[in-house]
Amino acid sequence: MSDDEDESKARPPRERLPPRKSARAKQSLKRIRLRSDDGRDDEVGYGKPPRSHQFKSGQSGNPKGRPKGSKNESTILKEVLNEKLSLRQSNGRIRKIPVLEGIHRKQTELALKGEVKSAVFVLNRYAALVSGELQPEDLSEDDRAVLDAFARRLRGSNNDDQ
């Protein structure tokens, strides 16, 4: 036996695959458009469901969705920060101020007592005001005067350390 005969016995014959369909063959397929049985000529397609599957007028597409009047987190936070609270002034009078103003006043008070984190918070907020990120109308003249005095005092203590 020769080498050619040994190889032909060892390898099975190669099977022929059916020819592949070209891209043109796929394009030439005829598309059939189905229409509803009622004879109307309504278009059906993307974003246009058949009449039988459309929502009835007055019916919600998401009946168990978010209930009316429910609020998201930002709305709740705005409402909480704008609530009024009572502040007793040094002359004994009670003044109503928004919670946000109370937070700023408390942070300023703590900063004046030496709390470094409070001072950083107040000065960062003040820097944002000065740079134009926030509207200057957000602080009253009294608040601005307190912050200016604190900034001068802080700058003075930093100069003494150097």
mmCIF file with all atom_site columns, C-alpha atoms in Angstrom:
data_model
loop_
_atom_site.group_PDB
_atom_site.id
_atom_site.type_symbol
_atom_site.label_atom_id
_atom_site.label_alt_id
_atom_site.label_comp_id
_atom_site.label_asym_id
_atom_site.label_entity_id
_atom_site.label_seq_id
_atom_site.pdbx_PDB_ins_code
_atom_site.Cartn_x
_atom_site.Cartn_y
_atom_site.Cartn_z
_atom_site.occupancy
_atom_site.B_iso_or_equiv
_atom_site.pdbx_formal_charge
_atom_site.auth_seq_id
_atom_site.auth_comp_id
_atom_site.auth_asym_id
_atom_site.auth_atom_id
_atom_site.pdbx_PDB_model_num
ATOM 1   C CA . MET A 1 1   ? 0.000   0.000  0.000  1.00 0.00 ? 1   MET A CA 1
ATOM 2   C CA . SER A 1 2   ? 1.169   3.493  -0.817 1.00 0.00 ? 2   SER A CA 1
ATOM 3   C CA . ASP A 1 3   ? 1.138   6.569  1.344  1.00 0.00 ? 3   ASP A CA 1
ATOM 4   C CA . ASP A 1 4   ? -1.786  8.049  -0.625 1.00 0.00 ? 4   ASP A CA 1
ATOM 5   C CA . GLU A 1 5   ? -3.971  5.053  0.061  1.00 0.00 ? 5   GLU A CA 1
ATOM 6   C CA . ASP A 1 6   ? -3.201  5.195  3.810  1.00 0.00 ? 6   ASP A CA 1
ATOM 7   C CA . GLU A 1 7   ? -4.199  8.855  4.012  1.00 0.00 ? 7   GLU A CA 1
ATOM 8   C CA . SER A 1 8   ? -7.471  8.339  2.141  1.00 0.00 ? 8   SER A CA 1
ATOM 9   C CA . LYS A 1 9   ? -8.496  5.557  4.480  1.00 0.00 ? 9   LYS A CA 1
ATOM 10  C CA . ALA A 1 10  ? -7.623  7.561  7.597  1.00 0.00 ? 10  ALA A CA 1
ATOM 11  C CA . ARG A 1 11  ? -9.591  10.690 6.603  1.00 0.00 ? 11  ARG A CA 1
ATOM 12  C CA . PRO A 1 12  ? -13.338 10.538 6.038  1.00 0.00 ? 12  PRO A CA 1
ATOM 13  C CA . PRO A 1 13  ? -14.512 12.165 2.817  1.00 0.00 ? 13  PRO A CA 1
ATOM 14  C CA . ARG A 1 14  ? -15.282 15.886 3.119  1.00 0.00 ? 14  ARG A CA 1
ATOM 15  C CA . GLU A 1 15  ? -18.990 16.713 3.261  1.00 0.00 ? 15  GLU A CA 1
ATOM 16  C CA . ARG A 1 16  ? -20.283 19.472 1.048  1.00 0.00 ? 16  ARG A CA 1
ATOM 17  C CA . LEU A 1 17  ? -22.303 22.178 2.769  1.00 0.00 ? 17  LEU A CA 1
ATOM 18  C CA . PRO A 1 18  ? -25.215 23.835 1.008  1.00 0.00 ? 18  PRO A CA 1
ATOM 19  C CA . PRO A 1 19  ? -24.257 27.209 -0.507 1.00 0.00 ? 19  PRO A CA 1
ATOM 20  C CA . ARG A 1 20  ? -24.739 30.231 1.760  1.00 0.00 ? 20  ARG A CA 1
ATOM 21  C CA . LYS A 1 21  ? -27.436 32.704 1.007  1.00 0.00 ? 21  LYS A CA 1
ATOM 22  C CA . SER A 1 22  ? -26.117 36.115 0.161  1.00 0.00 ? 22  SER A CA 1
ATOM 23  C CA . ALA A 1 23  ? -27.318 39.347 1.696  1.00 0.00 ? 23  ALA A CA 1
ATOM 24  C CA . ARG A 1 24  ? -29.210 40.121 -1.501 1.00 0.00 ? 24  ARG A CA 1
ATOM 25  C CA . ALA A 1 25  ? -31.198 36.910 -1.148 1.00 0.00 ? 25  ALA A CA 1
ATOM 26  C CA . LYS A 1 26  ? -32.453 38.092 2.262  1.00 0.00 ? 26  LYS A CA 1
ATOM 27  C CA . GLN A 1 27  ? -33.467 41.470 0.853  1.00 0.00 ? 27  GLN A CA 1
ATOM 28  C CA . SER A 1 28  ? -35.477 39.957 -1.911 1.00 0.00 ? 28  SER A CA 1
ATOM 29  C CA . LEU A 1 29  ? -37.909 38.301 0.512  1.00 0.00 ? 29  LEU A CA 1
ATOM 30  C CA . LYS A 1 30  ? -41.379 39.687 0.070  1.00 0.00 ? 30  LYS A CA 1
ATOM 31  C CA . ARG A 1 31  ? -42.901 41.341 3.134  1.00 0.00 ? 31  ARG A CA 1
ATOM 32  C CA . ILE A 1 32  ? -46.563 40.847 3.784  1.00 0.00 ? 32  ILE A CA 1
ATOM 33  C CA . ARG A 1 33  ? -48.393 43.564 5.687  1.00 0.00 ? 33  ARG A CA 1
ATOM 34  C CA . LEU A 1 34  ? -51.229 42.407 7.889  1.00 0.00 ? 34  LEU A CA 1
ATOM 35  C CA . ARG A 1 35  ? -54.253 44.620 8.357  1.00 0.00 ? 35  ARG A CA 1
ATOM 36  C CA . SER A 1 36  ? -57.052 44.456 10.863 1.00 0.00 ? 36  SER A CA 1
ATOM 37  C CA . ASP A 1 37  ? -60.194 42.565 9.951  1.00 0.00 ? 37  ASP A CA 1
ATOM 38  C CA . ASP A 1 38  ? -62.522 45.521 10.443 1.00 0.00 ? 38  ASP A CA 1
ATOM 39  C CA . GLY A 1 39  ? -61.461 47.007 7.106  1.00 0.00 ? 39  GLY A CA 1
ATOM 40  C CA . ARG A 1 40  ? -60.185 50.334 8.479  1.00 0.00 ? 40  ARG A CA 1
ATOM 41  C CA . ASP A 1 41  ? -56.957 51.631 7.026  1.00 0.00 ? 41  ASP A CA 1
ATOM 42  C CA . ASP A 1 42  ? -55.261 52.593 10.364 1.00 0.00 ? 42  ASP A CA 1
ATOM 43  C CA . GLU A 1 43  ? -51.495 52.367 10.303 1.00 0.00 ? 43  GLU A CA 1
ATOM 44  C CA . VAL A 1 44  ? -49.928 49.835 12.648 1.00 0.00 ? 44  VAL A CA 1
ATOM 45  C CA . GLY A 1 45  ? -46.231 49.964 13.499 1.00 0.00 ? 45  GLY A CA 1
ATOM 46  C CA . TYR A 1 46  ? -43.683 51.316 15.956 1.00 0.00 ? 46  TYR A CA 1
ATOM 47  C CA . GLY A 1 47  ? -45.515 53.581 18.400 1.00 0.00 ? 47  GLY A CA 1
ATOM 48  C CA . LYS A 1 48  ? -48.853 52.873 16.684 1.00 0.00 ? 48  LYS A CA 1
ATOM 49  C CA . PRO A 1 49  ? -50.461 49.821 18.282 1.00 0.00 ? 49  PRO A CA 1
ATOM 50  C CA . PRO A 1 50  ? -53.639 48.350 16.861 1.00 0.00 ? 50  PRO A CA 1
ATOM 51  C CA . ARG A 1 51  ? -56.833 50.021 18.073 1.00 0.00 ? 51  ARG A CA 1
ATOM 52  C CA . SER A 1 52  ? -57.765 46.961 20.121 1.00 0.00 ? 52  SER A CA 1
ATOM 53  C CA . HIS A 1 53  ? -54.554 47.294 22.157 1.00 0.00 ? 53  HIS A CA 1
ATOM 54  C CA . GLN A 1 54  ? -54.592 51.053 22.737 1.00 0.00 ? 54  GLN A CA 1
ATOM 55  C CA . PHE A 1 55  ? -55.528 52.519 26.120 1.00 0.00 ? 55  PHE A CA 1
ATOM 56  C CA . LYS A 1 56  ? -59.143 53.537 26.520 1.00 0.00 ? 56  LYS A CA 1
ATOM 57  C CA . SER A 1 57  ? -59.673 57.277 26.954 1.00 0.00 ? 57  SER A CA 1
ATOM 58  C CA . GLY A 1 58  ? -59.352 58.226 30.618 1.00 0.00 ? 58  GLY A CA 1
ATOM 59  C CA . GLN A 1 59  ? -57.469 55.028 31.457 1.00 0.00 ? 59  GLN A CA 1
ATOM 60  C CA . SER A 1 60  ? -53.918 55.318 32.760 1.00 0.00 ? 60  SER A CA 1
ATOM 61  C CA . GLY A 1 61  ? -51.083 53.396 31.173 1.00 0.00 ? 61  GLY A CA 1
ATOM 62  C CA . ASN A 1 62  ? -49.674 52.754 34.626 1.00 0.00 ? 62  ASN A CA 1
ATOM 63  C CA . PRO A 1 63  ? -52.663 52.389 36.974 1.00 0.00 ? 63  PRO A CA 1
ATOM 64  C CA . LYS A 1 64  ? -50.580 51.387 40.003 1.00 0.00 ? 64  LYS A CA 1
ATOM 65  C CA . GLY A 1 65  ? -47.915 54.043 39.362 1.00 0.00 ? 65  GLY A CA 1
ATOM 66  C CA . ARG A 1 66  ? -46.875 56.995 41.482 1.00 0.00 ? 66  ARG A CA 1
ATOM 67  C CA . PRO A 1 67  ? -49.919 58.384 43.297 1.00 0.00 ? 67  PRO A CA 1
ATOM 68  C CA . LYS A 1 68  ? -50.902 61.998 42.699 1.00 0.00 ? 68  LYS A CA 1
ATOM 69  C CA . GLY A 1 69  ? -49.469 64.407 45.218 1.00 0.00 ? 69  GLY A CA 1
ATOM 70  C CA . SER A 1 70  ? -46.514 62.248 46.223 1.00 0.00 ? 70  SER A CA 1
ATOM 71  C CA . LYS A 1 71  ? -43.279 64.210 46.498 1.00 0.00 ? 71  LYS A CA 1
ATOM 72  C CA . ASN A 1 72  ? -39.717 63.443 45.567 1.00 0.00 ? 72  ASN A CA 1
ATOM 73  C CA . GLU A 1 73  ? -36.755 63.985 47.873 1.00 0.00 ? 73  GLU A CA 1
ATOM 74  C CA . SER A 1 74  ? -35.803 67.428 46.591 1.00 0.00 ? 74  SER A CA 1
ATOM 75  C CA . THR A 1 75  ? -39.345 68.757 47.071 1.00 0.00 ? 75  THR A CA 1
ATOM 76  C CA . ILE A 1 76  ? -39.481 67.393 50.616 1.00 0.00 ? 76  ILE A CA 1
ATOM 77  C CA . LEU A 1 77  ? -36.062 68.864 51.449 1.00 0.00 ? 77  LEU A CA 1
ATOM 78  C CA . LYS A 1 78  ? -37.062 72.288 50.090 1.00 0.00 ? 78  LYS A CA 1
ATOM 79  C CA . GLU A 1 79  ? -40.236 72.247 52.166 1.00 0.00 ? 79  GLU A CA 1
ATOM 80  C CA . VAL A 1 80  ? -38.401 71.205 55.337 1.00 0.00 ? 80  VAL A CA 1
ATOM 81  C CA . LEU A 1 81  ? -35.705 73.862 54.913 1.00 0.00 ? 81  LEU A CA 1
ATOM 82  C CA . ASN A 1 82  ? -38.320 76.569 54.292 1.00 0.00 ? 82  ASN A CA 1
ATOM 83  C CA . GLU A 1 83  ? -40.396 75.704 57.384 1.00 0.00 ? 83  GLU A CA 1
ATOM 84  C CA . LYS A 1 84  ? -40.426 78.424 60.006 1.00 0.00 ? 84  LYS A CA 1
ATOM 85  C CA . LEU A 1 85  ? -39.072 77.954 63.484 1.00 0.00 ? 85  LEU A CA 1
ATOM 86  C CA . SER A 1 86  ? -39.079 80.261 66.478 1.00 0.00 ? 86  SER A CA 1
ATOM 87  C CA . LEU A 1 87  ? -35.882 81.988 67.522 1.00 0.00 ? 87  LEU A CA 1
ATOM 88  C CA . ARG A 1 88  ? -35.677 83.885 70.787 1.00 0.00 ? 88  ARG A CA 1
ATOM 89  C CA . GLN A 1 89  ? -33.496 86.956 70.352 1.00 0.00 ? 89  GLN A CA 1
ATOM 90  C CA . SER A 1 90  ? -31.319 88.500 73.052 1.00 0.00 ? 90  SER A CA 1
ATOM 91  C CA . ASN A 1 91  ? -33.946 91.186 73.738 1.00 0.00 ? 91  ASN A CA 1
ATOM 92  C CA . GLY A 1 92  ? -36.516 88.479 74.543 1.00 0.00 ? 92  GLY A CA 1
ATOM 93  C CA . ARG A 1 93  ? -38.549 88.824 71.358 1.00 0.00 ? 93  ARG A CA 1
ATOM 94  C CA . ILE A 1 94  ? -39.432 85.726 69.366 1.00 0.00 ? 94  ILE A CA 1
ATOM 95  C CA . ARG A 1 95  ? -38.661 85.831 65.660 1.00 0.00 ? 95  ARG A CA 1
ATOM 96  C CA . LYS A 1 96  ? -39.755 83.299 63.023 1.00 0.00 ? 96  LYS A CA 1
ATOM 97  C CA . ILE A 1 97  ? -36.961 82.245 60.659 1.00 0.00 ? 97  ILE A CA 1
ATOM 98  C CA . PRO A 1 98  ? -36.604 79.447 58.052 1.00 0.00 ? 98  PRO A CA 1
ATOM 99  C CA . VAL A 1 99  ? -34.812 76.252 59.125 1.00 0.00 ? 99  VAL A CA 1
ATOM 100 C CA . LEU A 1 100 ? -32.035 76.924 56.596 1.00 0.00 ? 100 LEU A CA 1
ATOM 101 C CA . GLU A 1 101 ? -31.294 80.281 58.196 1.00 0.00 ? 101 GLU A CA 1
ATOM 102 C CA . GLY A 1 102 ? -31.283 78.618 61.618 1.00 0.00 ? 102 GLY A CA 1
ATOM 103 C CA . ILE A 1 103 ? -28.739 76.067 60.419 1.00 0.00 ? 103 ILE A CA 1
ATOM 104 C CA . HIS A 1 104 ? -26.486 78.828 59.110 1.00 0.00 ? 104 HIS A CA 1
ATOM 105 C CA . ARG A 1 105 ? -26.831 80.795 62.326 1.00 0.00 ? 105 ARG A CA 1
ATOM 106 C CA . LYS A 1 106 ? -25.968 77.736 64.443 1.00 0.00 ? 106 LYS A CA 1
ATOM 107 C CA . GLN A 1 107 ? -22.956 76.893 62.252 1.00 0.00 ? 107 GLN A CA 1
ATOM 108 C CA . THR A 1 108 ? -21.739 80.483 62.528 1.00 0.00 ? 108 THR A CA 1
ATOM 109 C CA . GLU A 1 109 ? -22.206 80.418 66.300 1.00 0.00 ? 109 GLU A CA 1
ATOM 110 C CA . LEU A 1 110 ? -20.227 77.166 66.576 1.00 0.00 ? 110 LEU A CA 1
ATOM 111 C CA . ALA A 1 111 ? -17.530 78.573 64.293 1.00 0.00 ? 111 ALA A CA 1
ATOM 112 C CA . LEU A 1 112 ? -17.167 81.603 66.545 1.00 0.00 ? 112 LEU A CA 1
ATOM 113 C CA . LYS A 1 113 ? -16.727 79.244 69.514 1.00 0.00 ? 113 LYS A CA 1
ATOM 114 C CA . GLY A 1 114 ? -13.796 77.594 67.717 1.00 0.00 ? 114 GLY A CA 1
ATOM 115 C CA . GLU A 1 115 ? -15.335 74.602 65.904 1.00 0.00 ? 115 GLU A CA 1
ATOM 116 C CA . VAL A 1 116 ? -13.074 74.161 62.870 1.00 0.00 ? 116 VAL A CA 1
ATOM 117 C CA . LYS A 1 117 ? -15.552 72.103 60.822 1.00 0.00 ? 117 LYS A CA 1
ATOM 118 C CA . SER A 1 118 ? -18.259 74.710 61.308 1.00 0.00 ? 118 SER A CA 1
ATOM 119 C CA . ALA A 1 119 ? -15.852 77.473 60.311 1.00 0.00 ? 119 ALA A CA 1
ATOM 120 C CA . VAL A 1 120 ? -14.909 75.578 57.153 1.00 0.00 ? 120 VAL A CA 1
ATOM 121 C CA . PHE A 1 121 ? -18.586 75.065 56.302 1.00 0.00 ? 121 PHE A CA 1
ATOM 122 C CA . VAL A 1 122 ? -19.499 78.722 56.809 1.00 0.00 ? 122 VAL A CA 1
ATOM 123 C CA . LEU A 1 123 ? -16.482 80.040 54.924 1.00 0.00 ? 123 LEU A CA 1
ATOM 124 C CA . ASN A 1 124 ? -17.020 77.636 52.020 1.00 0.00 ? 124 ASN A CA 1
ATOM 125 C CA . ARG A 1 125 ? -20.618 78.807 51.732 1.00 0.00 ? 125 ARG A CA 1
ATOM 126 C CA . TYR A 1 126 ? -19.428 82.417 51.883 1.00 0.00 ? 126 TYR A CA 1
ATOM 127 C CA . ALA A 1 127 ? -16.800 81.746 49.188 1.00 0.00 ? 127 ALA A CA 1
ATOM 128 C CA . ALA A 1 128 ? -19.529 80.258 46.985 1.00 0.00 ? 128 ALA A CA 1
ATOM 129 C CA . LEU A 1 129 ? -21.559 83.453 47.459 1.00 0.00 ? 129 LEU A CA 1
ATOM 130 C CA . VAL A 1 130 ? -18.647 85.704 46.641 1.00 0.00 ? 130 VAL A CA 1
ATOM 131 C CA . SER A 1 131 ? -17.680 83.706 43.540 1.00 0.00 ? 131 SER A CA 1
ATOM 132 C CA . GLY A 1 132 ? -21.224 84.039 42.203 1.00 0.00 ? 132 GLY A CA 1
ATOM 133 C CA . GLU A 1 133 ? -22.382 80.428 42.496 1.00 0.00 ? 133 GLU A CA 1
ATOM 134 C CA . LEU A 1 134 ? -25.188 81.476 44.833 1.00 0.00 ? 134 LEU A CA 1
ATOM 135 C CA . GLN A 1 135 ? -27.294 84.595 44.722 1.00 0.00 ? 135 GLN A CA 1
ATOM 136 C CA . PRO A 1 136 ? -26.103 87.224 47.228 1.00 0.00 ? 136 PRO A CA 1
ATOM 137 C CA . GLU A 1 137 ? -29.749 87.861 48.254 1.00 0.00 ? 137 GLU A CA 1
ATOM 138 C CA . ASP A 1 138 ? -29.754 84.537 50.128 1.00 0.00 ? 138 ASP A CA 1
ATOM 139 C CA . LEU A 1 139 ? -27.973 86.159 53.121 1.00 0.00 ? 139 LEU A CA 1
ATOM 140 C CA . SER A 1 140 ? -29.268 89.120 55.083 1.00 0.00 ? 140 SER A CA 1
ATOM 141 C CA . GLU A 1 141 ? -27.037 92.106 55.828 1.00 0.00 ? 141 GLU A CA 1
ATOM 142 C CA . ASP A 1 142 ? -26.674 90.933 59.436 1.00 0.00 ? 142 ASP A CA 1
ATOM 143 C CA . ASP A 1 143 ? -25.463 87.513 58.288 1.00 0.00 ? 143 ASP A CA 1
ATOM 144 C CA . ARG A 1 144 ? -23.027 89.087 55.855 1.00 0.00 ? 144 ARG A CA 1
ATOM 145 C CA . ALA A 1 145 ? -21.661 91.360 58.603 1.00 0.00 ? 145 ALA A CA 1
ATOM 146 C CA . VAL A 1 146 ? -21.163 88.389 60.944 1.00 0.00 ? 146 VAL A CA 1
ATOM 147 C CA . LEU A 1 147 ? -19.346 86.430 58.245 1.00 0.00 ? 147 LEU A CA 1
ATOM 148 C CA . ASP A 1 148 ? -17.132 89.405 57.343 1.00 0.00 ? 148 ASP A CA 1
ATOM 149 C CA . ALA A 1 149 ? -16.221 89.929 61.009 1.00 0.00 ? 149 ALA A CA 1
ATOM 150 C CA . PHE A 1 150 ? -15.441 86.247 61.425 1.00 0.00 ? 150 PHE A CA 1
ATOM 151 C CA . ALA A 1 151 ? -13.321 86.200 58.255 1.00 0.00 ? 151 ALA A CA 1
ATOM 152 C CA . ARG A 1 152 ? -11.340 89.262 59.450 1.00 0.00 ? 152 ARG A CA 1
ATOM 153 C CA . ARG A 1 153 ? -10.838 87.648 62.865 1.00 0.00 ? 153 ARG A CA 1
ATOM 154 C CA . LEU A 1 154 ? -9.743  84.378 61.282 1.00 0.00 ? 154 LEU A CA 1
ATOM 155 C CA . ARG A 1 155 ? -7.309  86.144 58.934 1.00 0.00 ? 155 ARG A CA 1
ATOM 156 C CA . GLY A 1 156 ? -5.908  88.064 61.918 1.00 0.00 ? 156 GLY A CA 1
ATOM 157 C CA . SER A 1 157 ? -5.288  84.865 63.910 1.00 0.00 ? 157 SER A CA 1
ATOM 158 C CA . ASN A 1 158 ? -3.592  83.240 60.908 1.00 0.00 ? 158 ASN A CA 1
ATOM 159 C CA . ASN A 1 159 ? -1.251  86.218 60.522 1.00 0.00 ? 159 ASN A CA 1
ATOM 160 C CA . ASP A 1 160 ? -0.248  85.986 64.205 1.00 0.00 ? 160 ASP A CA 1
ATOM 161 C CA . ASP A 1 161 ? 0.680   82.291 63.820 1.00 0.00 ? 161 ASP A CA 1
ATOM 162 C CA . GLN A 1 162 ? 3.085   82.996 60.931 1.00 0.00 ? 162 GLN A CA 1
#
